Structure formats: structure tokens, C-alpha cells
Coordinates of C-alpha atoms and ligand atoms in Angstrom, one line a residue:
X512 CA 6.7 6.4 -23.5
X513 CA 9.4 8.6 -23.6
X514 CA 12.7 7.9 -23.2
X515 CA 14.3 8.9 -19.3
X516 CA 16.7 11.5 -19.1
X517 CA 19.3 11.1 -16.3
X518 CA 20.3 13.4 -13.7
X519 CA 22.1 16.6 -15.4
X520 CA 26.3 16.3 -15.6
X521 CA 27.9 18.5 -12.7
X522 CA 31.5 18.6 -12.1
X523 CA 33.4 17.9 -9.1
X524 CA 33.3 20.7 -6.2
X525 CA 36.7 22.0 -5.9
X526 CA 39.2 21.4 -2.9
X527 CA 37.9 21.0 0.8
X528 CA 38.0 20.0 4.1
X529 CA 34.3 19.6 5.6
X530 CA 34.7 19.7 9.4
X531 CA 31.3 18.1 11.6
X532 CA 30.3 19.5 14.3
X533 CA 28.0 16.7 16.1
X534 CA 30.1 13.8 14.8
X535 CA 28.7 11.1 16.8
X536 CA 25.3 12.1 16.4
X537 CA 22.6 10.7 14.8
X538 CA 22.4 13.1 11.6
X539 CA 25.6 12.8 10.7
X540 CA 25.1 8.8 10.8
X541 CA 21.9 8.7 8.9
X542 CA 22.2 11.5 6.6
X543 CA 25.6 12.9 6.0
X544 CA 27.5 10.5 5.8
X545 CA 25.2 8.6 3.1
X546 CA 24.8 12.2 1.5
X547 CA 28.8 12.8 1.4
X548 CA 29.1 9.3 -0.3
X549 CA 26.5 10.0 -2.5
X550 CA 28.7 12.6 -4.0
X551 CA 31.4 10.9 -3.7
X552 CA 30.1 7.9 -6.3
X553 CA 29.0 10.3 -8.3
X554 CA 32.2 11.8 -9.1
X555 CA 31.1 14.9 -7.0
X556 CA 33.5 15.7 -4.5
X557 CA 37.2 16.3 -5.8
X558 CA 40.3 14.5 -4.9
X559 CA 41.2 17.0 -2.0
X560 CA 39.0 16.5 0.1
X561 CA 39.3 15.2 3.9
X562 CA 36.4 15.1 7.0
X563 CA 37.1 16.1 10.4
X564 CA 34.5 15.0 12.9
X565 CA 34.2 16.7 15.9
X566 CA 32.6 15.0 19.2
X567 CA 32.7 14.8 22.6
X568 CA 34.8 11.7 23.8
X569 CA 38.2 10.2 23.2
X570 CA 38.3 8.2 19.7
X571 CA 41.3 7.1 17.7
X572 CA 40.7 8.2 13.9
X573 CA 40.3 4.6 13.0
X574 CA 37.9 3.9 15.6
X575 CA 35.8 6.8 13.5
X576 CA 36.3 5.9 10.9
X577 CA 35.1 2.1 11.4
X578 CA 31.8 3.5 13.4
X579 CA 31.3 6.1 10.4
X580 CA 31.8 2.8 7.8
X581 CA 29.6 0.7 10.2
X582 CA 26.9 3.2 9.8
X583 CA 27.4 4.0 5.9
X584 CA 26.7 0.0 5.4
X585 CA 23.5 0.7 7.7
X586 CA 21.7 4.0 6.3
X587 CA 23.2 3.6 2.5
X588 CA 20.5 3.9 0.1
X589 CA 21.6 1.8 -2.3
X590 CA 24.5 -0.6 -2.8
X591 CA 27.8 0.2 -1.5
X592 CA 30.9 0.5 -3.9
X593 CA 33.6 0.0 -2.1
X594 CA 36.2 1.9 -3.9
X595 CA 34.3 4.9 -3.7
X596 CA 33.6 4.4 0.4
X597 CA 37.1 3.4 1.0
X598 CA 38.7 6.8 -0.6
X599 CA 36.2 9.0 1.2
X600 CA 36.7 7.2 4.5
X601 CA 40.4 7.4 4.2
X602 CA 40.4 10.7 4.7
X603 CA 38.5 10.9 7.7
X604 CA 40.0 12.6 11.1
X605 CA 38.6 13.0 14.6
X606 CA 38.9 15.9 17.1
X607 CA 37.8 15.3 20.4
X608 CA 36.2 18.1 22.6
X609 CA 33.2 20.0 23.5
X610 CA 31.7 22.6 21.4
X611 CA 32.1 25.6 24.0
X612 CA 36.2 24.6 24.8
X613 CA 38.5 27.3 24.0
X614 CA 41.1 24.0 23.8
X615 CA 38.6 22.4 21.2
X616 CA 39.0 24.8 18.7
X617 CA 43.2 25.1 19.5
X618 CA 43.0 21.0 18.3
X619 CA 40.8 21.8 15.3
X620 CA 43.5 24.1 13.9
X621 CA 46.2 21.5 14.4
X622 CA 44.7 19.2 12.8
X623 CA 43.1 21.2 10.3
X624 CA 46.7 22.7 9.3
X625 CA 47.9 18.9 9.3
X626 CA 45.2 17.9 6.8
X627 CA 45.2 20.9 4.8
X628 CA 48.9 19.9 4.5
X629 CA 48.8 16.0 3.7
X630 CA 45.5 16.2 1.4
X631 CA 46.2 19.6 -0.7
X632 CA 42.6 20.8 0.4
X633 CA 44.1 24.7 -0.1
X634 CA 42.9 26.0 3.4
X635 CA 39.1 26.0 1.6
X636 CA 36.6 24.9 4.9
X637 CA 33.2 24.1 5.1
X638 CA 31.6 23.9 9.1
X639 CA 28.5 21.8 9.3
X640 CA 27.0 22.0 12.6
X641 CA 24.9 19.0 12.9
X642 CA 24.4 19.5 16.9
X643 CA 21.6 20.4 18.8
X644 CA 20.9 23.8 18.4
X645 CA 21.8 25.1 22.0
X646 CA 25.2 24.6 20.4
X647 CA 24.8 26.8 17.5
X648 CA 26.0 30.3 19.0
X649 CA 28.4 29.2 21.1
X650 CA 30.6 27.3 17.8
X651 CA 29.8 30.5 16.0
X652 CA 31.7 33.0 18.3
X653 CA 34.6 30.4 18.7
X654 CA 34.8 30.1 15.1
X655 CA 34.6 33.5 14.8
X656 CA 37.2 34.3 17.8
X657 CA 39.7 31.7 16.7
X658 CA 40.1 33.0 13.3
X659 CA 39.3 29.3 12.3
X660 CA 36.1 31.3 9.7
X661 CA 38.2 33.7 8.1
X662 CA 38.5 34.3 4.5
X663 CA 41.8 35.0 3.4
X664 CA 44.5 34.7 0.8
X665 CA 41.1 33.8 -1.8
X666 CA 40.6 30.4 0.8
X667 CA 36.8 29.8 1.6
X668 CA 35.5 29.5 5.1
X669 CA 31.6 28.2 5.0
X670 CA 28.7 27.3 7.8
X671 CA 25.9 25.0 7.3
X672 CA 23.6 25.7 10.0
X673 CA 21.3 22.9 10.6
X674 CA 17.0 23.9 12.4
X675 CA 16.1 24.9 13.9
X676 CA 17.4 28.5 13.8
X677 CA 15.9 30.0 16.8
X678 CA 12.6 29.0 18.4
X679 CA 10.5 32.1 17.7
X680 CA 11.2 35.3 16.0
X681 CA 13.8 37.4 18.8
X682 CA 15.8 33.8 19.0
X683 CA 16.3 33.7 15.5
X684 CA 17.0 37.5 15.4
X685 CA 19.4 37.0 18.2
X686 CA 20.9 33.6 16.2
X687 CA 21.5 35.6 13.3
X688 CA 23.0 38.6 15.2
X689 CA 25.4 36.2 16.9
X690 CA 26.7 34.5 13.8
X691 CA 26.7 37.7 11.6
X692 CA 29.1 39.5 13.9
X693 CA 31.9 36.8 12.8
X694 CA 30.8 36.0 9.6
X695 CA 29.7 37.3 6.5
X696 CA 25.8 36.7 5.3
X697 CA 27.5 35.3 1.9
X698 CA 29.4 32.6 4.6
X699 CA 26.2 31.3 6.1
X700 CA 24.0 28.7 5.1
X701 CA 21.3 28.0 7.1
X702 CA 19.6 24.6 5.4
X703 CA 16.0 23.9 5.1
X704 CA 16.5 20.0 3.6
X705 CA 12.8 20.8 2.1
X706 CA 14.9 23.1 -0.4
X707 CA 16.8 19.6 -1.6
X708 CA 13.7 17.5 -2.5
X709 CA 13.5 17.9 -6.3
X710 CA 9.9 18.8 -6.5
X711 CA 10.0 21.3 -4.5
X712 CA 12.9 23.0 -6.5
X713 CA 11.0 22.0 -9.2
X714 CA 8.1 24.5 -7.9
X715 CA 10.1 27.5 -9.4
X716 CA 10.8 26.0 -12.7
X717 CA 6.8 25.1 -13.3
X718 CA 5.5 28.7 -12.4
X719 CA 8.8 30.9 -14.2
X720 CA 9.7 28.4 -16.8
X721 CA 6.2 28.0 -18.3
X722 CA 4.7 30.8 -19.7
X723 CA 0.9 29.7 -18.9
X724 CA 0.9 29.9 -15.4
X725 CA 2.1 32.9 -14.5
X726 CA -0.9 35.2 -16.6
X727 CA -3.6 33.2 -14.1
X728 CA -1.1 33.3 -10.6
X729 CA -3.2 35.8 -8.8
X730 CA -6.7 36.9 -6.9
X731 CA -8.1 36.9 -10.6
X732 CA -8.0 33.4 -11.0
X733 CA -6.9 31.5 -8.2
X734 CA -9.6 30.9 -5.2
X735 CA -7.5 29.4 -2.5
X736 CA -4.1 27.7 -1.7
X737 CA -4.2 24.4 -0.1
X738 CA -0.2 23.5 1.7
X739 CA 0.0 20.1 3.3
X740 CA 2.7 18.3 5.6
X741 CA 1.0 15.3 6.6
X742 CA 2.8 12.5 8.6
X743 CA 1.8 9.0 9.4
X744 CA 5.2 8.8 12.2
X745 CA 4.3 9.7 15.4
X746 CA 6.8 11.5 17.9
X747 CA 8.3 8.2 18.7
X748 CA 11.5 8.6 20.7
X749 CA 11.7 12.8 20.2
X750 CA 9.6 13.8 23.2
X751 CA 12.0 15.6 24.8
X752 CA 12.5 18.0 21.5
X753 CA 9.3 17.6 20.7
X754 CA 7.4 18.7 23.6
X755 CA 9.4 21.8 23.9
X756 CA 8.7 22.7 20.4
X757 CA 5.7 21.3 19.2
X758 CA 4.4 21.3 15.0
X759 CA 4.3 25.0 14.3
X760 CA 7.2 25.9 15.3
X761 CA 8.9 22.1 13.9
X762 CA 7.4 22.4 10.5
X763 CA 5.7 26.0 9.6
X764 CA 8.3 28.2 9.8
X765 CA 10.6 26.7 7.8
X766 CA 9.1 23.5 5.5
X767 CA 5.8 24.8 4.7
X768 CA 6.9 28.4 4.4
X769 CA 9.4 27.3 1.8
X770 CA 6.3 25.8 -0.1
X771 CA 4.5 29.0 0.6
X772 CA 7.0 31.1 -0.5
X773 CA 7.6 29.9 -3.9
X774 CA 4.2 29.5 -4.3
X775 CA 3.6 32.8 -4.1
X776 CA 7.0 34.9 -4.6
X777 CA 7.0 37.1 -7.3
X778 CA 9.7 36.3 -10.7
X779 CA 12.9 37.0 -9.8
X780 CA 15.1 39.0 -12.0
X781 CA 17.4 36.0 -12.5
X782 CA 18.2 32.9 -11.4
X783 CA 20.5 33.6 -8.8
X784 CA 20.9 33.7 -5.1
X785 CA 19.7 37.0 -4.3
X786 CA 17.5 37.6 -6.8
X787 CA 15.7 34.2 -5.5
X788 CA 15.9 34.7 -1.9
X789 CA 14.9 38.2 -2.1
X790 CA 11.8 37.4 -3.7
X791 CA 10.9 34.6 -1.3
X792 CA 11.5 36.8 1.9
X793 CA 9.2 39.5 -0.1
X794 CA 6.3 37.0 0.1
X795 CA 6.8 36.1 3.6
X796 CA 6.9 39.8 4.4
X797 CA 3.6 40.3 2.6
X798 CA 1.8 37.6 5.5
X799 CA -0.6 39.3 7.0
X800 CA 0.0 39.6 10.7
X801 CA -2.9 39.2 12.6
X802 CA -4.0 40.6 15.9
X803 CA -4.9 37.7 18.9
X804 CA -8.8 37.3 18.1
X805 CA -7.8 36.7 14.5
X806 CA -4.8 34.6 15.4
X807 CA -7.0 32.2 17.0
X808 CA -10.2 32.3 15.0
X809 CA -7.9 31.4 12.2
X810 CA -5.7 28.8 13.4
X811 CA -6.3 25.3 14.6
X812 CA -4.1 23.2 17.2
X813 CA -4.7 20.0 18.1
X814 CA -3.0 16.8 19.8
X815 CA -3.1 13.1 18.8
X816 CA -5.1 10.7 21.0
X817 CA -4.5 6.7 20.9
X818 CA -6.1 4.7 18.1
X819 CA -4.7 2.1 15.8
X820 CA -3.1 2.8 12.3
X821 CA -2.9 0.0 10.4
X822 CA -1.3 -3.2 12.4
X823 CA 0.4 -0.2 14.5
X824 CA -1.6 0.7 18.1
X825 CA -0.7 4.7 18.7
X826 CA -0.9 5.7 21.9
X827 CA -2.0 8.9 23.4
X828 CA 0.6 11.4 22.4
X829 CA 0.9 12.9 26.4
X830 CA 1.9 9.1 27.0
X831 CA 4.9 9.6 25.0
X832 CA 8.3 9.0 26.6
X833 CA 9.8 12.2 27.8
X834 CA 6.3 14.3 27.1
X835 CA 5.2 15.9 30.4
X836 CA 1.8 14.1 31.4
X837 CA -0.5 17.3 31.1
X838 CA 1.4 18.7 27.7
X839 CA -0.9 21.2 25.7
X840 CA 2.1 20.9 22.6
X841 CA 0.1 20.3 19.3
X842 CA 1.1 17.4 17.0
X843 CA -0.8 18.9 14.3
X844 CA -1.8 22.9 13.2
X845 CA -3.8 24.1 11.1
X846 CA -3.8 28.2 9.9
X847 CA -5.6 30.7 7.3
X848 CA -2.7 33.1 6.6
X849 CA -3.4 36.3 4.2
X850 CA -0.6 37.9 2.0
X851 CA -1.1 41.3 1.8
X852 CA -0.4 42.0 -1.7
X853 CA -1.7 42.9 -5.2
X854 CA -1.2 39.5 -6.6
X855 CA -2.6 37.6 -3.5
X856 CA -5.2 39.9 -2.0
X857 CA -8.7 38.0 -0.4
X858 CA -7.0 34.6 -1.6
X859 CA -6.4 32.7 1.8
X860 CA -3.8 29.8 2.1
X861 CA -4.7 27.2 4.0
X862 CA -1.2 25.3 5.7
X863 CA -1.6 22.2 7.9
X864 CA 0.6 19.9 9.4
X865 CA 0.5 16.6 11.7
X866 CA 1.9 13.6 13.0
X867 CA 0.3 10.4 13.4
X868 CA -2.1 10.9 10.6
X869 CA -4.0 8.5 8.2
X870 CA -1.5 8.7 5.2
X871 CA 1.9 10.3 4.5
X872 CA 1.5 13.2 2.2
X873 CA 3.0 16.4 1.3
X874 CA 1.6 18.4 -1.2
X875 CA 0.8 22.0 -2.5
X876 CA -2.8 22.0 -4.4
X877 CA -3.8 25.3 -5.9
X878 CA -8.0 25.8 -6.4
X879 CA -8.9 28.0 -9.3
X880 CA -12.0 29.9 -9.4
X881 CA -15.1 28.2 -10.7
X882 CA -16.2 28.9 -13.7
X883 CA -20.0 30.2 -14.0
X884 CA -22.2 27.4 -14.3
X885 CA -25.3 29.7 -16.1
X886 CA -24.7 27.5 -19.0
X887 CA -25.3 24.2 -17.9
X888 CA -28.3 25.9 -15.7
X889 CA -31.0 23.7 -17.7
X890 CA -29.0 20.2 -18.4
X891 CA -29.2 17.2 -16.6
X892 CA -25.3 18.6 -15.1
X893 CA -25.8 19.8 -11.2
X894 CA -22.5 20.7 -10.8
X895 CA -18.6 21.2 -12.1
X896 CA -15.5 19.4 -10.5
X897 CA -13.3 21.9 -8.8
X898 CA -10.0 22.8 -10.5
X899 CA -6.9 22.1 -8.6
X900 CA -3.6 22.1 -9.7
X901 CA -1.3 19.3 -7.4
X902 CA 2.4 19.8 -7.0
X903 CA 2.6 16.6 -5.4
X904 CA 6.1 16.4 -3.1
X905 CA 6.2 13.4 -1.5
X906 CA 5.6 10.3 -1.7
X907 CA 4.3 10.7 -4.8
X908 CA 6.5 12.6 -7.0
X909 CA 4.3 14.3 -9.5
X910 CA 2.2 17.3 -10.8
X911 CA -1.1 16.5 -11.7
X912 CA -4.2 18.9 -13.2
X913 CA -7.9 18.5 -12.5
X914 CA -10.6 19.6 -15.1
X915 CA -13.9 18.8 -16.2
X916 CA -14.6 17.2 -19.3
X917 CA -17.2 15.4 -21.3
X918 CA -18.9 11.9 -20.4
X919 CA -19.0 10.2 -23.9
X920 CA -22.4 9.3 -24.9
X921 CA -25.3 11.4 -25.8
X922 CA -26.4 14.1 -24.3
X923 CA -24.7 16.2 -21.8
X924 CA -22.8 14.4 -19.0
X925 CA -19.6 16.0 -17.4
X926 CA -17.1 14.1 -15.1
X927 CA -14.1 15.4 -13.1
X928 CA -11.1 14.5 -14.4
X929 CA -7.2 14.3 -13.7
X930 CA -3.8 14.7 -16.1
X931 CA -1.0 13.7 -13.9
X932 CA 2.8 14.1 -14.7
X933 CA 5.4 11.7 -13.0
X934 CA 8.4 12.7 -12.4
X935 CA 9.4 8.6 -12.8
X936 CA 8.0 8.4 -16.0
X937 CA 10.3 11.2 -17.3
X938 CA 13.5 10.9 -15.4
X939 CA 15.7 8.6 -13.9
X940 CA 16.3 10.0 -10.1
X941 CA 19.9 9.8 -9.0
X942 CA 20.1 8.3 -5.1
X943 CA 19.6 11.1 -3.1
X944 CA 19.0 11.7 1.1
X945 CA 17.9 15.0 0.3
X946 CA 21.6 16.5 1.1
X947 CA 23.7 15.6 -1.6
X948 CA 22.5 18.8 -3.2
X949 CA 22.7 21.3 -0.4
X950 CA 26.0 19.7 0.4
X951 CA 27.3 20.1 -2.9
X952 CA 25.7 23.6 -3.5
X953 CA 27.2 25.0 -0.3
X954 CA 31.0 23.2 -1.8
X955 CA 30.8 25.0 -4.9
X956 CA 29.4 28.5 -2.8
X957 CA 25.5 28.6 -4.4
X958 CA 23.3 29.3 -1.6
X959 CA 20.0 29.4 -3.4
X960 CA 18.7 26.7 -1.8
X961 CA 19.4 28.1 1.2
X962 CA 17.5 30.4 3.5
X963 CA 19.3 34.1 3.7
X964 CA 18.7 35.7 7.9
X965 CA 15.7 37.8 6.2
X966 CA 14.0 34.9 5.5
X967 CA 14.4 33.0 8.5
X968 CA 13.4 36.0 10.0
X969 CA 10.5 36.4 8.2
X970 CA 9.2 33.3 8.8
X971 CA 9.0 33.8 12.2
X972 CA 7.3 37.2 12.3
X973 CA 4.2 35.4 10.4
X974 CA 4.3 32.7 13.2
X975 CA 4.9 34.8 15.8
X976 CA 1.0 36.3 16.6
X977 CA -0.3 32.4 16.7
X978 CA 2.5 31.0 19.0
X979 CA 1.3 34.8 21.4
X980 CA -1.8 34.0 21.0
X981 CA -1.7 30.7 22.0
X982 CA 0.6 31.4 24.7
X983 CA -2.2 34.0 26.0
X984 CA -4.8 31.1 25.4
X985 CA -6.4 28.9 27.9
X986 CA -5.9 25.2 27.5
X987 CA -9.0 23.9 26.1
X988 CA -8.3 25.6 23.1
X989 CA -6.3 22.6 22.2
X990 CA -8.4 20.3 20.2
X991 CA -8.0 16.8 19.5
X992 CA -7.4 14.1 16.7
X993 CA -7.6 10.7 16.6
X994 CA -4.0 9.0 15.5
X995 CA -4.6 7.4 12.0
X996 CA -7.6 10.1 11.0
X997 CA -7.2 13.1 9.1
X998 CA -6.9 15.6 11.4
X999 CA -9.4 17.8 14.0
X1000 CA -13.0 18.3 13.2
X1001 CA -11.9 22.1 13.8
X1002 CA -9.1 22.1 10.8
X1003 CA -12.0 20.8 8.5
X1004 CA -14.5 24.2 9.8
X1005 CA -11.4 26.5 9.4
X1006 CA -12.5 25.8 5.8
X1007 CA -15.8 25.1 5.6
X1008 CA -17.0 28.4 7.5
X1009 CA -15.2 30.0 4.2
X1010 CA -17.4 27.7 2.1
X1011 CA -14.2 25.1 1.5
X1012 CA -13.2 21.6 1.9
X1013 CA -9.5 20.3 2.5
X1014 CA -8.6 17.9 -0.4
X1015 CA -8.5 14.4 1.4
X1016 CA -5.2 13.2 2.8
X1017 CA -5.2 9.6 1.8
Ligands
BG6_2115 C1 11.9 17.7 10.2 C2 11.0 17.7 11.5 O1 12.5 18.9 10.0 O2 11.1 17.3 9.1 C3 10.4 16.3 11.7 O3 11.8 18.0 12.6 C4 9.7 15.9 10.4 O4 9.5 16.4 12.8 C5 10.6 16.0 9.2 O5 9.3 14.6 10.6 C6 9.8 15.8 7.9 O6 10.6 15.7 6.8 P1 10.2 14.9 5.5 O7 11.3 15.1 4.6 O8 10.0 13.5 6.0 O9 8.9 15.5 5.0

């Protein structure tokens, strides 16, 4: 066995104050604040560094700061050192006020001139808006209005804008209008957290860093793509967002396009932000958009009904709390999208997502073309495995090849077989949430994890004709799923009426 390499060395950001919008919510609690210690341990964040949270509701800074150190003993991820969570929590402030107050933003420059003051943080500022997302356009044009973004005197002024960005294509256009007209593109970073799970990263460095992929990427060799989101959680205690959004607009747009994307991008000049982010809008451009027949003949919607997974009894999704009674929102989607390309032309990719399903699994799984089976025609061999390739994202971390080989013994016997790396057997994983990197990317200004307003936009243009057409569409085009089972009878005929299967989900 080889020997683990650790995580690579990175030095520390350089000076800043990171200012939270949302500060008493629960992804600051859970994921943040875990993230932002994280780095700290790690020798990631620099010495001048301070928090603001920003909240509705009257709270001393120490009352704050003992909820924020209540919750960082709660959602850690592994063992607390205290020295580490006691310097980043001393420099935690609050500001009360509500995001659309004219007097909010007046107490955010106090005290951000106070802190930039006492901790040296040189007037650098990073704005994460971890609210819900009604509250996104209204922080903008304040931030914008008060001055409070502006770059000046070589001092940096950053947003982190948390999804969803706009719940269909002219929302995220009119999102992206709002914030560009106080900001610069360069001061935006709109985070998709799938970008911060390693194997997805690691997507880019298999298919550019290898030189035997790339010569096979395209309609020559590759049949179909296979991209899969599949959740065991049900909606739990999100009806309320939920049923106003439901999966396709929750998961495609953003998480599974990201897959898509890198999947099929083209090479990017370098490895830099633009380079990378232009060539990942390209390939969402390239989706074919379909007209409404096509829309729905290729797309498949369905809603959870009440079963038992494992010790666990699921109930109907529409008995949900805070899902209206009669909801037609789907828990799960299934689509055949086309790129209309030279590299991806006739090759379909096949996307699905659900919650409440038999297994958690995310993965990308690539099918190669068959190859001719006129020479095993008179052997006892009636047929060849199928050959996938398996970027396997979560839970298992790994990247795993399937081919035929030989059945030892006499004669001709063939068997499918698999070569599976691990990403455990090869590194040692630092603790991550999934933010320390987006966090720390965004600190030292590297937004190529991050998704540029083309992008978003992009995104939403492929979903658009499906959310029209289903909007056009009369109820009983909703089909059902059993909670715990893999999905609709209809997601597995969006295949097999191409002659296809869906790889199994367990
Ligand atoms: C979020 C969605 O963006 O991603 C959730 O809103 C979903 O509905 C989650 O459960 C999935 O993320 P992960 O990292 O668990 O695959």
C-alpha cells in the first residue's frame, strides 16, 4: 500500500473582516462557523481577522459569541482545540438590524471602522449572505448604496452569495442585474458547495491532467452519460421552501449542472478563473433547448408516496408539514438533455435526482460504446459487460473502471469486472464541511470554484423549457415513487425506450 499523502500546504489568507449576513440562522450554525474553524486550526485564516454577525434581534457580543461557541461544540466535526476556537471567537462582534434598514448598514460601518481599527484587518471585507434568498437584492443595493462594497485605496470588498440565485432564468437574470450594478463581476461569488467536495474538483484534474481520457471524450466513443443525486433524506422540516421550489429547480440547475458541466466542458486554456468558468458556461450554452412535446417526452417528475426505509416509516410527501395537501412539487426528476456540439452530438445525458430514495448516492458514470461482439459470435460468450467509467462523489469517495476480462480456466469465459481507486487509500482527507475551501478561496480572491452570472444564467436557460412545460402540463403528468425504491417506473423507460438501463442506486 502506498504511503498517504496529506492535504497540500497553503498559507494563511491575508487580513479580513468576514461580516454574516443571517447570523442567527441555521447555516451559519451548522456550516460556517465549523468551516471558519476549520481554517482556523489549520493555520488558514491570518491573525487579522475579526466576524461581524448580522441578525435581527438585540444581542450583546458575548451573548454571540457564547450561542456561536455553543453551536461550534454541537456541529464540530471533529475534536475541538480550544486555543484555536477561543482566538477565532474572540474576535467575534454583533450588529443588530434587519437586512432592508437604511440604519442597519449606518451600525455595520461603525462597527466595521471600530474593528478594522482594533484588529488591523486593513479595511479588506468579505459579505457572506447566508439569509434566505428574498434577502439577497435588497443587501446588495444597500451594500452598494452605502459605499460599504467599494474597492478603494487597494482594500478588497467581496460577496458570497449563497442558492439559490433566482428561481428560474429572468430571476436569476434580474439577481444578477441587481448585484452587478453595485458590484463588479470579479466581487461576486455566487457558491455552489458542490464545487467544494474534492471529487468533484477532482473531475477536472482526471479528464485534463491525464492524457488518455481526453482522445476518447466524445460521440466517437462514449454512448451515454449517466448524472446522479440520489438522497435517502426526505423533505423533513423544509416544506415550506421546498414546496415552492421543488427538485429541479433545488438540485439541477446548480449541483448536477456543475457535474454536467465539467463533464463535458472543453480544456481550458489554463487553469484559471476565467479560462475555467468560460468553458463550463460554453457547455451549458451548448444544452439543447427543447420545444414543450420534447420537454416532456424527455423528462420525468415524480413525488414520493409513504413506505418504510429501513427502521424509518416515510410518509406521503403531500403529508409533509407545511406542503399544501394537493401539491404537484416533484421530489425527484429525471431528464434526457442533448448538447449541441461537435464533441457531444447524439450522446444524451441522462440527470436524476430524488429525495427519499433507497440509498444515498451521488455519482457521474460515463458508458462507452460497445465493442463489436462478431468475434465472440461462435463461443460459448452471449454477451460483454458494459463499460462505465464511475466518478463516484459521495459517499463513496472513489473513481472506479469497468471492463471485461477473462474467466481463468479453459476455454473462453468472460466476466465483468471493476478497478476501483479510493481516494482513502491514497490520501489523508483534512476535516472539511465542504466550505473551508470556498471560504478560503473567496479570502485569498480565486473564484474558480465559483459560478460566474453566465453560468448561473446558463443553467437556467437549459431548465427553463421543462419547468414551461410543466407549468403548461396537466397534473397527472406527475408520476409517483415509492419512499425507499429507486425512483418512478417512468425515469427507468426514459432509458429503456433508447435501449438503456440506469446503473442501480444501491
Ligand atoms: C442542497 C439542497 O443545496 O443540497 C438540498 O437544497 C440537498 O435539498 C443538498 O439535500 C444536497 O447536498 P449534499 O452535499 O448532501 O449532496
Amino acid at each position: 500500500m502506498n504511503r498517504k499523502r496529506s492535504a497540500s500546504a497553503a498559507a494563511p489568507a491575508g487580513p479580513c473582516c468576514f461580516v454574516i449576513f443571517g447570523a442567527s440562522g441555521d447555516l451559519t450554525h451548522r456550516l460556517l462557523l465549523p468551516a471558519l474553524y476549520n481554517l482556523a486550526a489549520g493555520g488558514l485564516l491570518p491573525e487579522a481577522f475579526s466576524i461581524i454577525g448580522i441578525a435581527r434581534g438585540e444581542k450583546s457580543n458575548d451573548v454571540f459569541r457564547s450561542d456561536l461557541a455553543k453551536s461550534l461544540q454541537r456541529f464540530a466535526i471533529n475534536d475541538i482545540d480550544e486555543e484555536a476556537a477561543g482566538r477565532l471567537l474572540a474576535g467575534v462582534s454583533y450588529v443588530n438590524g434587519d437586512a432592508d434598514d437604511p440604519a442597519t448598514y449606518e451600525r455595520l460601518a461603525q462597527e466595521l471602522a471600530r474593528v478594522e481599527r482594533a484588529r488591523d484587518t486593513r479595511g479588506n471585507r468579505l459579505f457572506y449572505l447566508a439569509t434566505p434568498p428574498a434577502a439577497f437584492t435588497p443587501i446588495g443595493r444597500h451594500l452598494g448604496r452605502s459605499g460599504l462594497a467599494r474597492e478603494q485605496n487597494g482594500m478588497w470588498r467581496r460577496l458570497i452569495v449563497e442558492k439559490p440565485f433566482g428561481t428560474d432564468l429572468a430571476s436569476a437574470q434580474a439577481l444578477n442585474r441587481e448585484l452587478l450594478g453595485v458590484l463588479e463581476e470579479r466581487q461576486i461569488y455566487r457558491i455552489d458547495h458542490y464545487l467544494g467536495k474534492e471529487t468533484v474538483q477532482n473531475i477536472l484534474v482526471l479528464r485534463f491532467a491525464n492524457g488518455l481520457f481526453e482522445p476518447i471524450w466524445n460521440r466517437d466513443h462514449i454512448d451515454h452519460v449517466q448524472i446522479t443525486v440520489a438522497e435517502t433524506l426526505t423533505v423533513g422540516r423544509r416544506g415550506r421552501f421546498y414546496d415552492a421550489i421543488g427538485a429541479l429547480r433545488d438540485m439541477v440547475p446548480n449541483h448536477l449542472f456543475q457535474l454536467l458541466s465539467l463533464v463535458a466542458m472543453e480544456p481550458p486554456s489554463r487553469f484559471d478563473a476565467r479560462a475555467v468558468r468560460s468553458e463550463k458556461a460554453g457547455a451549458l450554452d451548448a444544452v439543447h433547448v427543447p420545444d414543450a412535446a420534447t420537454a416532456l417526452r424527455d423528462s420525468v417528475r415524480a413525488q414520493y408516496v409513504a413506505a418504510r426505509i429501513g427502521d424509518n416509516e416515510v410518509e406521503d410527501y403531500r403529508k409533509t408539514a407545511d406542503v399544501r395537501p394537493g401539491s404537484t412539487t416533484e421530489t425527484y426528476v429525471a431528464l434526457k438533455l442533448m448538447i449541441d456540439n461537435w464533441r457531444w452530438a447524439g450522446v444524451p445525458f441522462y440527470l436524476r435526482t430524488g429525495k427519499a430514495l433507497k440509498s444515498r448516492r451521488t455519482e457521474v458514470a460515463v458508458k462507452f460504446k460497445q465493442a463489436p461482439f462478431a468475434m465472440f459470435r461462435d463461443t460459448p460468450v452471449d454477451r460483454l459487460a458494459q463499460n462505465f467509467l464511475i466518478m463516484s462523489i459521495q459517499p463513496e469517495e472513489c473513481i472506479g473502471l469497468q471492463f471485461n476480462a477473462k474467466v481463468p480456466g479453459p476455454g473462453i469465459a468472460i466476466s465483468g469486472v471493476d478497478m476501483t481507486f479510493k481516494y482513502e487509500d491514497y490520501f489523508d482527507a483534512a476535516p472539511s464541511t465542504g466550505y473551508e475551501t470556498l471560504i478560503y478561496d473567496c479570502m485569498i480572491g480565486d473564484a474558480i470554484l465559483f459560478q460566474r452570472a453566465d453560468g448561473v444564467e446558463a443553467g437556467w436557460r437549459a431548465v427553463q423549457p421543462f419547468l414551461d412545460a410543466w407549468r403548461n402540463a396537466a397534473s397527472n403528468e406527475l408520476a409517483i415513487y415509492r419512499a425507499g425504491s429507486e425512483g418512478p417506473e417512468e425515469a427507468d423507460q426514459l432509458l429503456s425506450r433508447d435501449g438503456r438501463r440506469w446503473r442501480p442506486i444501491a
